[in-house]
Tab-separated table of C-alpha atoms in Angstrom:
chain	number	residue	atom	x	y	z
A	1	UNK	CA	146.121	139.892	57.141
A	2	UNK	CA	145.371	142.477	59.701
A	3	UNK	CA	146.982	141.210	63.031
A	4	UNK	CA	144.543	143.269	65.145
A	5	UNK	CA	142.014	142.220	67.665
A	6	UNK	CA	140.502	145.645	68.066
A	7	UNK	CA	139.947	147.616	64.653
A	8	UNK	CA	138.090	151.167	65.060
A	9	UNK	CA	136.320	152.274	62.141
A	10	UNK	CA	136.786	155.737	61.629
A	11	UNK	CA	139.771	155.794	64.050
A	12	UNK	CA	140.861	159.534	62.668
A	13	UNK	CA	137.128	161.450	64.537
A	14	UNK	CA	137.315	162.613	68.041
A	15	UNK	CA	135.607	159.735	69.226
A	16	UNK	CA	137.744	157.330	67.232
A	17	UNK	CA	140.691	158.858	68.689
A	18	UNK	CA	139.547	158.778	72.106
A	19	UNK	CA	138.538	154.584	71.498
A	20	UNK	CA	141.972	153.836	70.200
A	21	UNK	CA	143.172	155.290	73.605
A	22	UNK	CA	141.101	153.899	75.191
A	23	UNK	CA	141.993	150.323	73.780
A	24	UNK	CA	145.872	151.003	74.774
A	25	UNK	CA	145.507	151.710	77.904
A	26	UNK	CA	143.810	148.088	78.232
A	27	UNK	CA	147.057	146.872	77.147
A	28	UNK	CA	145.600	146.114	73.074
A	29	UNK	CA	147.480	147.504	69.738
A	30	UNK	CA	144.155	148.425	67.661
A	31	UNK	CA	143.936	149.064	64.178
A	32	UNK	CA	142.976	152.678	62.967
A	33	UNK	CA	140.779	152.327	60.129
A	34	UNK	CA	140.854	155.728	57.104
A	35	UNK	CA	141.901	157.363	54.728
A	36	UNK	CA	144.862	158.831	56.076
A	37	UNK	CA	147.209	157.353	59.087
A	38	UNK	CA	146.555	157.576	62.754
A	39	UNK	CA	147.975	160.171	64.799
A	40	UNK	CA	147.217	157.868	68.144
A	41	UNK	CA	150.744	156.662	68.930
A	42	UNK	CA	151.110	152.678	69.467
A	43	UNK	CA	147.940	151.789	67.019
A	44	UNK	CA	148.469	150.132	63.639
A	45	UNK	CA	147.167	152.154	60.558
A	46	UNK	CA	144.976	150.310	57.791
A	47	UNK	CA	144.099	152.607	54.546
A	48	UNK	CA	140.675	152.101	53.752
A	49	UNK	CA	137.466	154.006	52.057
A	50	UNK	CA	134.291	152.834	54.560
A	51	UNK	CA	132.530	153.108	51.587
A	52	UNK	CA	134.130	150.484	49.567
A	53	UNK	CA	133.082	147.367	50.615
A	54	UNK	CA	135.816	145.153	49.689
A	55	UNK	CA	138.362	147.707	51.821
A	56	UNK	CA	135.932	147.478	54.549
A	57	UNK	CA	136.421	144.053	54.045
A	58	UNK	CA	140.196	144.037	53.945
A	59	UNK	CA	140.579	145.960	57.059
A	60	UNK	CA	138.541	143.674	59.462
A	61	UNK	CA	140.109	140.545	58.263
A	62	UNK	CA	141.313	138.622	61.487
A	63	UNK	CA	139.550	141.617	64.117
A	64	UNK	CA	137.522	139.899	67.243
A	65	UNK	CA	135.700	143.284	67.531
A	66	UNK	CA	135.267	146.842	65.366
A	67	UNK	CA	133.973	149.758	66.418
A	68	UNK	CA	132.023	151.813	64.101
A	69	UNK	CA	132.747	155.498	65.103
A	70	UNK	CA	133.290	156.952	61.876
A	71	UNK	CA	131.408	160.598	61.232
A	72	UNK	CA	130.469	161.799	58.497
A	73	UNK	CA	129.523	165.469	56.934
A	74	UNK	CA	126.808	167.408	59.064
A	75	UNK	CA	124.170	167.162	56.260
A	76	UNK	CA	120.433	165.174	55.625
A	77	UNK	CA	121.729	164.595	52.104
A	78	UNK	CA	124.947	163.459	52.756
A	79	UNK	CA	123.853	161.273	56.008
A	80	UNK	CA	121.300	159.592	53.521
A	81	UNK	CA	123.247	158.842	50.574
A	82	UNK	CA	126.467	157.619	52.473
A	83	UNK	CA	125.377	155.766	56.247
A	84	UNK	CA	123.527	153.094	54.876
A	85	UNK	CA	126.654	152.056	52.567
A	86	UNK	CA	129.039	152.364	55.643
A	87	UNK	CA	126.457	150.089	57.545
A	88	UNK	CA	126.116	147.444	55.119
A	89	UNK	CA	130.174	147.200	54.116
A	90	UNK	CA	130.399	147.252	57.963
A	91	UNK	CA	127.733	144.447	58.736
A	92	UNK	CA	128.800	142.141	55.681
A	93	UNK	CA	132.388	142.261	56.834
A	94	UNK	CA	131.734	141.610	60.572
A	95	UNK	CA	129.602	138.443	59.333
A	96	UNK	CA	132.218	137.415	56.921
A	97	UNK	CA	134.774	137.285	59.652
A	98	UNK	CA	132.622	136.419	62.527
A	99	UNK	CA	133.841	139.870	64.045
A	100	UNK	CA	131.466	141.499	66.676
A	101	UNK	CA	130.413	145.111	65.750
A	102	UNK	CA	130.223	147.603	68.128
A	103	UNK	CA	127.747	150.186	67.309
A	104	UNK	CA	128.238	153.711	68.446
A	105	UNK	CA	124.958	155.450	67.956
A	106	UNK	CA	123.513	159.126	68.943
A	107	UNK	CA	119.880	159.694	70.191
A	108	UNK	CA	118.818	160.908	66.461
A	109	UNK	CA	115.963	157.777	66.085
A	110	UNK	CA	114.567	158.875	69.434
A	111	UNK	CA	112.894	161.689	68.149
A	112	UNK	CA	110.998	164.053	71.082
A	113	UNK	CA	111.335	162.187	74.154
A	114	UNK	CA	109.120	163.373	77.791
A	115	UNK	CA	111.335	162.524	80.592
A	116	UNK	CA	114.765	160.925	80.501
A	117	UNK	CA	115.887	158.813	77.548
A	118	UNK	CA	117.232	155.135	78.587
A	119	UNK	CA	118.020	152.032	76.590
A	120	UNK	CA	113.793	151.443	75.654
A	121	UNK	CA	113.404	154.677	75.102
A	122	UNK	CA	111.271	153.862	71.281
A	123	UNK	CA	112.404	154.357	68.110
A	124	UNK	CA	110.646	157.632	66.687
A	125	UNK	CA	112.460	160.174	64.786
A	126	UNK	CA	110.684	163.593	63.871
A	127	UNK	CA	113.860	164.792	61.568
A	128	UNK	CA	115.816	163.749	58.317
A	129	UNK	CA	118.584	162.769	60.636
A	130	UNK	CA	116.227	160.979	62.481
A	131	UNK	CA	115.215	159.044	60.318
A	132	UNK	CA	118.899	157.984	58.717
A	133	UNK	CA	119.841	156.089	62.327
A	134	UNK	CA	116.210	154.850	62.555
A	135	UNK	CA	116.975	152.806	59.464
A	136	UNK	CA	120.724	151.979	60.517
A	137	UNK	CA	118.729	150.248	63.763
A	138	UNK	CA	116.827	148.483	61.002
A	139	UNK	CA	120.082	147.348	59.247
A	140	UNK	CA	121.712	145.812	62.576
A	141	UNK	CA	118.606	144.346	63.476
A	142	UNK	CA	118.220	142.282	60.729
A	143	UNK	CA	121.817	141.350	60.393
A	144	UNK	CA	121.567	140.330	63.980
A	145	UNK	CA	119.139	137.581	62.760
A	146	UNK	CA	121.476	136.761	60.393
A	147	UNK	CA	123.978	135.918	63.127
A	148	UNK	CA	125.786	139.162	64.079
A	149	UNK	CA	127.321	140.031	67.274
A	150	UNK	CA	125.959	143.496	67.913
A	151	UNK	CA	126.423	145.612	70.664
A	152	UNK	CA	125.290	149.512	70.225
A	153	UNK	CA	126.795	152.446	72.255
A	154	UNK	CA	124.807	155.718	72.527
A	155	UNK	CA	125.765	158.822	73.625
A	156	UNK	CA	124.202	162.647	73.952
A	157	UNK	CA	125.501	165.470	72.204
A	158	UNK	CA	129.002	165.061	72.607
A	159	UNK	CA	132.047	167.644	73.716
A	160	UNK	CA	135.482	167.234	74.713
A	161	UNK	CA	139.233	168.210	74.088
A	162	UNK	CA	139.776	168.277	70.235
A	163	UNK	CA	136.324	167.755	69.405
A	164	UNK	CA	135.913	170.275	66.355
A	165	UNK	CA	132.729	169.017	65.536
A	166	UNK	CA	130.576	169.954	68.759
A	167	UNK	CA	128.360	172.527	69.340
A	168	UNK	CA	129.229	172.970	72.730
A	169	UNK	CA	133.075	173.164	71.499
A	170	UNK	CA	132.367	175.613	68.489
A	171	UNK	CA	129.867	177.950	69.860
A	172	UNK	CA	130.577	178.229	73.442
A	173	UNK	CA	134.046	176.719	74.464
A	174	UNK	CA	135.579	178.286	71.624
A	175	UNK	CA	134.193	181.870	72.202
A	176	UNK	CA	134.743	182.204	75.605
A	177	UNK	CA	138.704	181.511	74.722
A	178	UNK	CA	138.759	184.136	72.295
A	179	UNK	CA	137.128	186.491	74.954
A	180	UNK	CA	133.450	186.162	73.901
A	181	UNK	CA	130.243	185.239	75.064
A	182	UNK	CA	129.514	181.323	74.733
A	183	UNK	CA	126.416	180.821	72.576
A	184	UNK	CA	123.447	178.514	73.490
A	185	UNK	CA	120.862	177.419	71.217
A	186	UNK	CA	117.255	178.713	71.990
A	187	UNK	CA	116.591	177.814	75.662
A	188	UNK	CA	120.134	178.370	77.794
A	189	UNK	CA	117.980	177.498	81.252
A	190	UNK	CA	116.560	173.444	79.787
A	191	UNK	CA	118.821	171.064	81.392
A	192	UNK	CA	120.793	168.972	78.428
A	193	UNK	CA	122.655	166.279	78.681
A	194	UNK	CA	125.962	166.498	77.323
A	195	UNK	CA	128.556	163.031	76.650
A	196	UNK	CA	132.423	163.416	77.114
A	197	UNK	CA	134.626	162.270	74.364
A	198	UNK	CA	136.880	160.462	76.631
A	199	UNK	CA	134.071	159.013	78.047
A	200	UNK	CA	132.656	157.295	74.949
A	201	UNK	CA	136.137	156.060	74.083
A	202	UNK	CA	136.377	154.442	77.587
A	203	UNK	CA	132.727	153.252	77.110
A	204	UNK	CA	132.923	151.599	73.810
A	205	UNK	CA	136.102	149.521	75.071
A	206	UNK	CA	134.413	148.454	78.011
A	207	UNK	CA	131.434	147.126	75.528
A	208	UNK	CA	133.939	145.355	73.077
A	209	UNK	CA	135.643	143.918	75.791
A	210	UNK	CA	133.071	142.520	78.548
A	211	UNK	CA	131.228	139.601	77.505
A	212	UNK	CA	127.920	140.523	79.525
A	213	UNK	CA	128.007	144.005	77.078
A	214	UNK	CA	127.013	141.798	74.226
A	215	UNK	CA	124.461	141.920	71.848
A	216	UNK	CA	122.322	144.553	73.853
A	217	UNK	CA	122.265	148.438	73.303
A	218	UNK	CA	123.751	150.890	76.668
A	219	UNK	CA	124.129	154.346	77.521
A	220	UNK	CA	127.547	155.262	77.242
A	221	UNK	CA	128.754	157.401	80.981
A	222	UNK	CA	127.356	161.196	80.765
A	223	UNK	CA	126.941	163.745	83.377
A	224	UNK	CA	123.877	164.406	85.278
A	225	UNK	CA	122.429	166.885	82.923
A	226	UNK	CA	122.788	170.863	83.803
A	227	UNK	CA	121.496	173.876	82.110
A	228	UNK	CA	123.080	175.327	79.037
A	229	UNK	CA	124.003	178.840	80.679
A	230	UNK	CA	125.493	176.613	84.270
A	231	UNK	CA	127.986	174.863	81.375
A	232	UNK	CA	129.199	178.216	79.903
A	233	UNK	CA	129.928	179.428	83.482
A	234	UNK	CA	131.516	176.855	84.178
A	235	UNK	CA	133.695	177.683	81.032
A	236	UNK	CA	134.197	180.738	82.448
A	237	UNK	CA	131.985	182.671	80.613
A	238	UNK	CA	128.529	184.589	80.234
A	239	UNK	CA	125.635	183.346	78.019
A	240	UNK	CA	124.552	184.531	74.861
A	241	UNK	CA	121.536	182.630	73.471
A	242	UNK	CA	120.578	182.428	69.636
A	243	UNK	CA	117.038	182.985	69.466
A	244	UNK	CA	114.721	180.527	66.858
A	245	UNK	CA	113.954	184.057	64.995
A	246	UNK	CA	118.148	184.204	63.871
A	247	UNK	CA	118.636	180.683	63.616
A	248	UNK	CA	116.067	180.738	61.020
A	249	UNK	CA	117.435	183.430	59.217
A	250	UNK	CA	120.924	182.014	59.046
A	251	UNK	CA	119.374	178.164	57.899
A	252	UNK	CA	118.114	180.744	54.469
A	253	UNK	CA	121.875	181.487	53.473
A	254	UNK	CA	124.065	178.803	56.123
A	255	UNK	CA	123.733	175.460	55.264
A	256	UNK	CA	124.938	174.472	58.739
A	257	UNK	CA	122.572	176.522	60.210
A	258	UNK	CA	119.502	174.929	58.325
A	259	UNK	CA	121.020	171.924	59.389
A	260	UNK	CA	120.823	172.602	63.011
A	261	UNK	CA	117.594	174.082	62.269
A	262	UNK	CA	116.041	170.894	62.107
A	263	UNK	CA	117.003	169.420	65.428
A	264	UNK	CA	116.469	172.315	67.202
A	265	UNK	CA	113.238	170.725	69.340
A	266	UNK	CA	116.481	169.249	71.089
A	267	UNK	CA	117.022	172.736	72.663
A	268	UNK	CA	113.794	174.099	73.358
A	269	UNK	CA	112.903	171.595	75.980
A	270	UNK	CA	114.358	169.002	78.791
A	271	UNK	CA	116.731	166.692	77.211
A	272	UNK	CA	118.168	164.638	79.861
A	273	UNK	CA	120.343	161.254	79.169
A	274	UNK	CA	120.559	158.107	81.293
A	275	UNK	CA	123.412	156.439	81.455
A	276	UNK	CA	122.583	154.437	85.104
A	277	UNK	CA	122.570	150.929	83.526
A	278	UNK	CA	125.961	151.534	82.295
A	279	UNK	CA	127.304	153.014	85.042
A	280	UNK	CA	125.762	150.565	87.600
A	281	UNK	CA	126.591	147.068	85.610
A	282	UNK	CA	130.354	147.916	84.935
A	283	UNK	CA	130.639	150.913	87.905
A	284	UNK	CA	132.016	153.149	85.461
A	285	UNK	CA	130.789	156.546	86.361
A	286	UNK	CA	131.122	159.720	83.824
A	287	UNK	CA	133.947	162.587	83.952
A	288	UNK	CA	132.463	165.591	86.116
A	289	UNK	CA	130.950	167.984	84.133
A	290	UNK	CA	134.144	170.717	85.499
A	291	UNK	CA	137.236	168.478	85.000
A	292	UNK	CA	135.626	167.965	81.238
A	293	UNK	CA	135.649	171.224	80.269
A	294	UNK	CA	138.587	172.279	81.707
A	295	UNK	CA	140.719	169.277	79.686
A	296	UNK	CA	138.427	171.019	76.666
A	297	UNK	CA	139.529	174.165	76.985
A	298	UNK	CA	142.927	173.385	77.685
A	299	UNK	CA	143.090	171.565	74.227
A	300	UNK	CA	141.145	174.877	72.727
C-alpha cells in the first residue's frame, strides 16, 4: 500500500518536479508517480504506466490527494489517442479510493478569448488541442457528479528553470545563452501572459492542501503580462520574430512546427492571464517576471 498522502502524477515533468517540491517544503513525503524514479530528493518513487489503469490504480491506493501533471508528446494525434485514457484511469482511481484529484489544466478549451481570461472565461476551443482539454473538462465534470473531489489548476504558457518543453525556454532563453537572438512567435509587441514553473508547483499544493480550494477551478499565480520582445530583454537579449510566412513553411516538413502552427492565434493578439482570485483568496502573489528568468537562465 502506498503510504503517501500526496501522490503527483507525472512527478518526472517540470511541473511535476516543481509540485513534489513544493509538497516538501510543506513538511509532506509525496509519491512520484512514472516510469522511471524521481530525481526530487525526499519523495517516494511508485513505477507506474498512466495509461494502465490498474497501475494508476495501484499507485493512488491510500493518497488523500493526486495531482495530475503528467505531459505528454506535443502532438493532436498523440494528445487524442492518449489524454482521455490518462483521465479516466485517473478519475476511476480517485473514486475508488475516495482521493481528491487535482487537475492541472492549460487555457487550450478557451479557444480566442477578448480581454483577460479568468476562471468563467467559456469553454470554446478553435484547435485540435483545444478540443482534447475541452473534453477532459467533460470527463471531470461528469465524474464530479459521480462524487469526485475535483479541484482544477490552470496556468498560461509556462517557463522556468529546467523546463525543456517551453517555448519561451527553447526559442528565446536558450538562444540568447548561446549568443543569439531570442525568437518570438509572430507578434513580439502583444502582451502574453507567461506562468512560472515554480509557481504552479507552489500553486497546486496550496489547492490540494486548503480546504476552501476545493472542488472549484483557479488561476494558478502568473505575472502581469508583458510583451514578448520586454521578456527577451529582460533575458538579456534582442528580438528576432518568426513571421506566419516561415512558420508555415517549416509546419510542411517540421512536425513541431505544424504543431505550433495551429495555436498560433495565441501570438497574434492580446493574451493576458488572471490569476487575481488566486492571488487574493490565499495572498500568494506570482514570482516577478526578472527573478524568473534569471533562476531560468541560470539552470540553462
Amino acid at each position: 500500500m502506498n503510504a503517501s498522502q500526496h501522490v503527483v502524477l507525472g512527478g518526472n515533468g517540470v511541473v511535476g518536479r516543481e509540485t513534489l517540491s513544493a509538497l516538501i517544503a510543506q513538511g509532506h513525503t509525496p509519491a512520484s508517480v512514472g516510469r522511471r524514479p524521481s530525481s526530487v530528493e525526499g519523495v517516494n518513487s511508485v513505477a507506474a504506466d498512466l495509461l494502465d489503469s490498474g497501475e494508476v490504480a495501484r499507485a493512488s491506493r491510500g493518497a488523500e490527494v493526486a495531482y495530475l501533471v503528467t505531459g505528454l508528446p506535443y502532438s493532436s494525434r498523440v494528445w487524442a489517442e492518449q489524454w482521455p485514457v490518462i483521465v479516466r484511469n485517473s478519475i476511476d482511481a480517485a473514486l475508488e479510493h475516495g482521493t481528491h484529484l487535482v487537475y492541472l489544466d492549460n487555457v487550450y478549451a478557451y479557444g480566442h478569448v477578448d480581454g483577460a481570461m479568468i476562471e468563467s472565461t467559456p469553454v470554446n476551443p478553435c484547435s485540435k488541442k483545444g478540443r482534447v482539454r475541452a473534453d477532459a473538462l467533460d470527463l471531470l465534470e461528469k465524474a464530479a457528479d459521480r462524487g469526485l473531489t475535483v479541484t482544477i489548476g490552470r496556468s498560461a504558457n509556462f517557463y522556468g528553470p529546467g523546463a525543456s518543453t517551453s517555448v519561451f525556454n527553447t526559442f528565446a532563453l536558450d538562444k540568447v545563452a548561446a549568443g543569439k537572438s531570442g525568437t518570438w512567435l509572430l507578434n513580439a509587441d502583444q502582451p502574453h501572459s507567461l506562468t512560472y514553473t515554480p509557481d504552479i508547483g507552489r500553486g497546486l499544493a496550496v489547492l490540494g492542501t486548503h480546504d476552501e480550494a476545493r472542488g472549484r477551478t483557479w488561476h494558478l499565480p502568473t505575472a502581469p503580462a508583458l510583451t514578448g520582445r520586454r521578456y527577451i530583454e529582460l533575458a538579456g537579449g534582442q528580438t528576432s520574430v518568426m513571421g506566419a510566412t516561415t512558420l508555415r513553411i517549416g509546419a510542411l516538413f517540421n512536425s513541431s512546427a505544424r504543431e505550433t502552427l495551429e495555436m498560433s492565434y495565441q501570438y497574434t493578439a492580446p493574451y493576458v492571464f488572471s490569476s487575481a482570485a488566486f492571488e487574493q483568496t490565499f495572498r500568494i502573489g506570482p514570482t516577478p517576471v526578472e527573478e524568473g528568468i534569471a533562476a531560468s537562465q541560470a539552470k540553462t
